[in-house]
Short mmCIF file of C-alpha atoms in Angstrom, two decimals:
data_model
loop_
_atom_site.label_atom_id
_atom_site.label_comp_id
_atom_site.label_asym_id
_atom_site.label_seq_id
_atom_site.Cartn_x
_atom_site.Cartn_y
_atom_site.Cartn_z
CA MET A 253 -10.88 30.26 20.61
CA LYS A 254 -10.36 28.84 17.14
CA ILE A 255 -7.26 26.81 16.21
CA ILE A 256 -6.70 25.25 12.80
CA GLN A 257 -4.75 22.00 12.52
CA VAL A 258 -3.22 20.96 9.20
CA SER A 259 -1.12 17.83 8.94
CA ASP A 260 1.17 15.80 6.71
CA PRO A 261 1.51 17.93 3.56
CA HIS A 262 4.47 15.76 2.41
CA LEU A 263 5.79 18.47 0.10
CA MET A 264 8.20 17.51 -2.65
CA THR A 265 10.32 19.50 -5.07
CA PRO A 266 7.75 21.68 -6.89
CA GLY A 267 6.16 19.75 -9.75
CA GLY A 268 6.67 16.38 -8.10
CA LEU A 269 3.72 14.02 -7.66
CA LEU A 270 3.07 11.71 -4.73
CA TYR A 271 0.49 8.94 -5.11
CA GLY A 272 -0.74 10.72 -8.22
CA SER A 273 -1.37 14.06 -6.50
CA ASP A 274 0.62 17.29 -6.37
CA PRO A 275 1.30 17.92 -2.65
CA LEU A 276 2.16 21.58 -3.20
CA SER A 277 -1.02 22.24 -5.18
CA ARG A 278 -3.07 20.58 -2.47
CA LEU A 279 -1.40 22.62 0.26
CA ASP A 280 -2.11 25.77 -1.76
CA ALA A 281 -5.79 24.77 -1.89
CA CYS A 282 -5.79 24.12 1.86
CA LEU A 283 -4.21 27.45 2.76
CA ALA A 284 -6.54 29.30 0.39
CA ASP A 285 -9.58 27.69 2.02
CA ILE A 286 -8.32 28.60 5.48
CA SER A 287 -7.66 32.18 4.37
CA ARG A 288 -11.18 32.49 2.96
CA ASN A 289 -13.02 30.96 5.88
CA HIS A 290 -10.86 31.10 9.01
CA ALA A 291 -8.68 34.20 8.90
CA ASP A 292 -9.96 34.85 12.43
CA ALA A 293 -8.23 31.77 13.82
CA GLU A 294 -5.83 32.40 16.67
CA LEU A 295 -3.28 29.98 15.24
CA VAL A 296 -2.66 27.42 12.51
CA VAL A 297 -0.60 24.38 13.53
CA ILE A 298 0.92 22.18 10.80
CA SER A 299 1.63 19.01 12.73
CA GLY A 300 4.55 17.40 10.93
CA ASP A 301 5.71 15.64 7.78
CA LEU A 302 6.04 19.04 6.19
CA THR A 303 8.05 17.38 3.42
CA ASN A 304 8.19 13.87 2.01
CA ASP A 305 11.96 13.53 1.73
CA GLY A 306 13.38 16.45 3.72
CA GLU A 307 14.37 18.26 0.51
CA ARG A 308 15.59 21.84 0.59
CA ALA A 309 13.40 22.80 -2.40
CA ALA A 310 10.32 21.54 -0.56
CA TYR A 311 11.10 23.68 2.50
CA VAL A 312 11.73 26.66 0.22
CA ALA A 313 8.28 26.16 -1.35
CA LEU A 314 6.68 25.96 2.08
CA LYS A 315 8.46 29.10 3.25
CA GLU A 316 7.23 30.98 0.17
CA ARG A 317 3.63 29.85 0.73
CA LEU A 318 3.61 30.97 4.36
CA ALA A 319 5.33 34.33 3.79
CA GLY A 320 2.08 36.27 3.52
CA PHE A 321 -0.27 33.77 5.12
CA VAL A 322 -2.75 34.91 7.76
CA PRO A 323 -3.34 33.83 10.57
CA PRO A 324 -0.05 33.06 12.40
CA CYS A 325 1.34 29.57 11.86
CA ARG A 326 3.49 27.17 13.89
CA LEU A 327 5.33 24.33 12.15
CA MET A 328 6.04 20.92 13.66
CA LEU A 329 8.22 18.05 12.48
CA GLY A 330 7.41 14.47 11.54
CA ASN A 331 9.46 11.43 10.60
CA HIS A 332 9.77 12.56 6.96
CA ASP A 333 11.40 15.85 7.99
CA ASP A 334 15.03 16.85 8.44
CA ARG A 335 15.40 18.74 11.72
CA ALA A 336 18.77 20.37 10.96
CA LEU A 337 17.71 21.54 7.51
CA PHE A 338 14.37 22.80 8.82
CA VAL A 339 16.07 24.90 11.51
CA GLU A 340 18.44 26.29 8.87
CA MET A 341 15.57 27.16 6.55
CA PHE A 342 13.27 28.51 9.28
CA PRO A 343 15.66 30.22 11.72
CA LYS A 344 12.77 32.02 13.45
CA ALA A 345 10.92 28.78 14.20
CA ALA A 346 10.43 28.16 17.90
CA THR A 347 12.93 25.66 19.29
CA GLU A 348 13.65 24.42 22.80
CA ARG A 349 16.77 22.49 23.83
CA GLY A 350 17.61 21.61 20.24
CA PHE A 351 14.12 20.41 19.33
CA VAL A 352 11.37 22.07 17.29
CA GLN A 353 8.87 22.45 20.10
CA SER A 354 7.25 25.35 21.86
CA VAL A 355 4.47 26.72 24.02
CA VAL A 356 1.70 29.08 22.92
CA GLU A 357 -0.27 30.88 25.61
CA THR A 358 -3.91 31.47 24.71
CA SER A 359 -7.04 32.80 26.35
CA GLU A 360 -8.28 29.24 26.97
CA GLY A 361 -5.09 27.52 28.08
CA ARG A 362 -1.59 26.54 27.10
CA LEU A 363 -0.85 24.87 23.76
CA ILE A 364 2.23 22.62 23.87
CA LEU A 365 3.79 21.61 20.55
CA LEU A 366 6.01 18.58 21.14
CA ASP A 367 8.78 17.31 18.85
CA THR A 368 8.48 13.50 18.47
CA LEU A 369 10.94 13.09 15.58
CA ASP A 370 13.61 10.43 16.07
CA SER A 371 15.86 11.07 13.08
CA GLY A 372 16.35 8.03 10.87
CA HIS A 373 13.28 6.22 12.23
CA VAL A 374 9.65 6.13 11.13
CA GLU A 375 8.33 5.66 14.66
CA GLY A 376 8.40 8.52 17.15
CA ARG A 377 10.41 8.75 20.35
CA LEU A 378 10.70 11.14 23.28
CA CYS A 379 14.11 11.29 24.90
CA ASP A 380 14.57 12.19 28.58
CA ALA A 381 15.27 15.82 27.66
CA ARG A 382 11.95 16.20 25.86
CA LEU A 383 10.01 14.43 28.61
CA ARG A 384 11.59 16.73 31.21
CA TRP A 385 10.78 19.78 29.09
CA LEU A 386 7.16 18.66 28.77
CA GLY A 387 6.89 18.06 32.49
CA GLU A 388 8.28 21.51 33.24
CA ARG A 389 5.83 23.17 30.88
CA LEU A 390 2.89 21.30 32.41
CA GLU A 391 4.06 22.18 35.90
CA GLU A 392 4.18 25.86 34.93
CA ALA A 393 0.57 25.64 33.71
CA ARG A 394 -0.54 23.94 36.97
CA ASP A 395 -4.37 24.07 37.00
CA TRP A 396 -4.54 25.93 33.68
CA PRO A 397 -5.76 23.64 30.83
CA ALA A 398 -3.08 22.33 28.46
CA PHE A 399 -3.56 21.03 24.94
CA LEU A 400 -0.87 18.82 23.39
CA PHE A 401 0.04 18.72 19.70
CA MET A 402 2.39 15.97 18.48
CA HIS A 403 3.09 14.25 15.18
CA HIS A 404 3.16 10.62 16.34
CA PRO A 405 0.11 9.42 18.27
CA PRO A 406 0.90 7.64 21.55
CA PHE A 407 -2.18 5.41 21.12
CA ARG A 408 -2.99 2.47 18.85
CA ILE A 409 -5.46 3.05 16.03
CA HIS A 410 -5.72 -0.71 15.35
CA ILE A 411 -4.27 -0.52 11.84
CA PRO A 412 -1.25 -2.80 12.34
CA GLU A 413 1.14 -1.13 9.90
CA LEU A 414 0.62 2.24 11.57
CA ASP A 415 0.62 0.96 15.13
CA ARG A 416 4.11 -0.39 14.48
CA VAL A 417 5.33 3.17 13.89
CA MET A 418 3.45 5.09 16.59
CA LEU A 419 5.21 6.79 19.52
CA THR A 420 7.35 4.04 21.03
CA ASP A 421 7.57 5.41 24.56
CA ALA A 422 3.89 6.04 25.16
CA ASP A 423 4.08 4.79 28.75
CA ALA A 424 6.78 7.32 29.63
CA LEU A 425 4.65 10.09 28.09
CA HIS A 426 1.60 8.94 30.00
CA ASP A 427 3.54 8.99 33.27
CA VAL A 428 4.30 12.68 32.72
CA LEU A 429 0.72 13.52 31.75
CA LEU A 430 -0.72 11.58 34.69
CA ARG A 431 1.61 13.31 37.13
CA HIS A 432 0.31 16.74 36.15
CA GLY A 433 -3.26 15.93 35.09
CA ASN A 434 -3.96 19.10 33.11
CA VAL A 435 -3.81 17.93 29.48
CA ARG A 436 -7.34 18.22 28.10
CA HIS A 437 -6.78 16.92 24.54
CA ILE A 438 -4.05 15.40 22.35
CA PHE A 439 -4.00 16.39 18.66
CA ALA A 440 -1.83 14.13 16.46
CA GLY A 441 -0.97 13.57 12.81
CA HIS A 442 1.06 10.80 11.12
CA VAL A 443 -1.74 8.30 10.45
CA HIS A 444 -3.54 10.15 7.61
CA ARG A 445 -6.98 9.33 8.99
CA LEU A 446 -9.78 11.17 10.81
CA ILE A 447 -9.97 9.53 14.23
CA ALA A 448 -11.48 10.66 17.51
CA GLY A 449 -11.56 8.87 20.84
CA SER A 450 -9.69 8.74 24.12
CA TRP A 451 -6.41 7.31 25.37
CA ARG A 452 -6.22 6.38 29.04
CA GLY A 453 -8.91 8.93 29.77
CA ILE A 454 -7.51 11.78 27.65
CA PRO A 455 -9.50 12.83 24.54
CA VAL A 456 -7.54 12.42 21.29
CA SER A 457 -7.94 13.14 17.59
CA THR A 458 -5.94 12.63 14.40
CA LEU A 459 -6.19 14.15 10.97
CA ARG A 460 -6.05 13.31 7.28
CA SER A 461 -3.13 14.47 5.17
CA THR A 462 -3.50 17.39 2.82
CA ASN A 463 -2.23 15.03 0.08
CA HIS A 464 -2.93 11.29 0.50
CA GLN A 465 -4.72 9.06 2.98
CA THR A 466 -4.51 5.70 4.71
CA ALA A 467 -7.34 3.30 3.86
CA LEU A 468 -9.53 1.84 6.60
CA ASP A 469 -7.74 -1.51 6.29
CA PHE A 470 -7.21 -3.60 9.42
CA SER A 471 -5.06 -6.20 7.68
CA ASN A 472 -1.29 -6.46 8.03
CA SER A 473 -0.60 -4.38 4.93
CA TRP A 474 -0.85 -0.64 4.32
CA SER A 475 -3.38 0.50 1.70
CA LEU A 476 -3.83 3.87 0.04
CA GLY A 477 -7.10 5.57 0.90
CA HIS A 478 -9.11 7.72 -1.47
CA GLU A 479 -10.85 10.08 0.93
CA PRO A 480 -10.45 13.80 0.23
CA PRO A 481 -7.84 15.90 2.04
CA ALA A 482 -8.95 17.70 5.17
CA TYR A 483 -7.99 20.05 7.96
CA ALA A 484 -9.42 20.49 11.45
CA VAL A 485 -11.21 23.47 12.94
CA ILE A 486 -10.70 23.26 16.70
CA LEU A 487 -12.95 25.30 18.98
CA ILE A 488 -11.96 25.55 22.64
CA ASP A 489 -13.83 27.29 25.44
CA ALA A 490 -14.56 26.79 29.12
CA ASP A 491 -17.07 24.04 28.29
CA GLY A 492 -14.64 21.88 26.35
CA VAL A 493 -13.15 21.09 22.94
CA VAL A 494 -14.99 20.58 19.65
CA VAL A 495 -13.12 19.41 16.55
CA HIS A 496 -14.69 19.88 13.12
CA PHE A 497 -13.04 17.96 10.26
CA HIS A 498 -13.34 19.89 6.99
CA ASP A 499 -12.82 18.40 3.52
CA PHE A 500 -11.43 21.30 1.49
CA PRO A 501 -11.88 21.53 -2.29
CA VAL A 502 -8.91 20.81 -4.57
CA GLY A 503 -8.37 21.79 -8.19
CA VAL A 504 -9.52 19.55 -11.01
CA ALA A 505 -6.03 19.50 -12.54
CA GLU A 506 -3.08 18.81 -10.29
#
């Protein structure tokens, strides 16, 4: 099974630049590369920060880009998004209990897309309702493998400025995951870096933005990185999970 993860497009009103790049142009390049090379993917997940400022025009541009896009796509929210406006603009988006989260059943297990947005805050939070929902979905899966997608990572990446805005209730999340024991991998966004490792025994990975990156800077200040944008090609079978990070080409003029 092939899943594509895209993260943190940070779209602005068309024509707007962010850190010197055109987020919409870069998303166009990303989607075109996926269409050329991975039209056979079972699903594309865009794991949050769809927009930079929660602007209506940015959501309109995203909706237009995805109108004829193949394969199927699920959208998630990050701290830069506006949940109410997103639901208005994407009325067919999967929601559960007032949050933009859902389950996708696949041949290799259950994908769970979890809403970590805490409106008005950069860090992520999971309220009791979302933790209960997650627990129920994991209980339904029982011994069937589950794969968790979320915008905010629950684990430190040891870049202080980003660790201050990770998921704040990581222990509560871990309690739910430990109780059920069937989550095989956590895929996150938010940090704009390619990272792979494990958190309390669970394999994890994060992804670069399609627009701008975080530098590998372990000081107490955030620095802009200059690595190219990327998406992930996730291959899942009975033997395990393999994540390929792909730097896609962007236009010379943006």
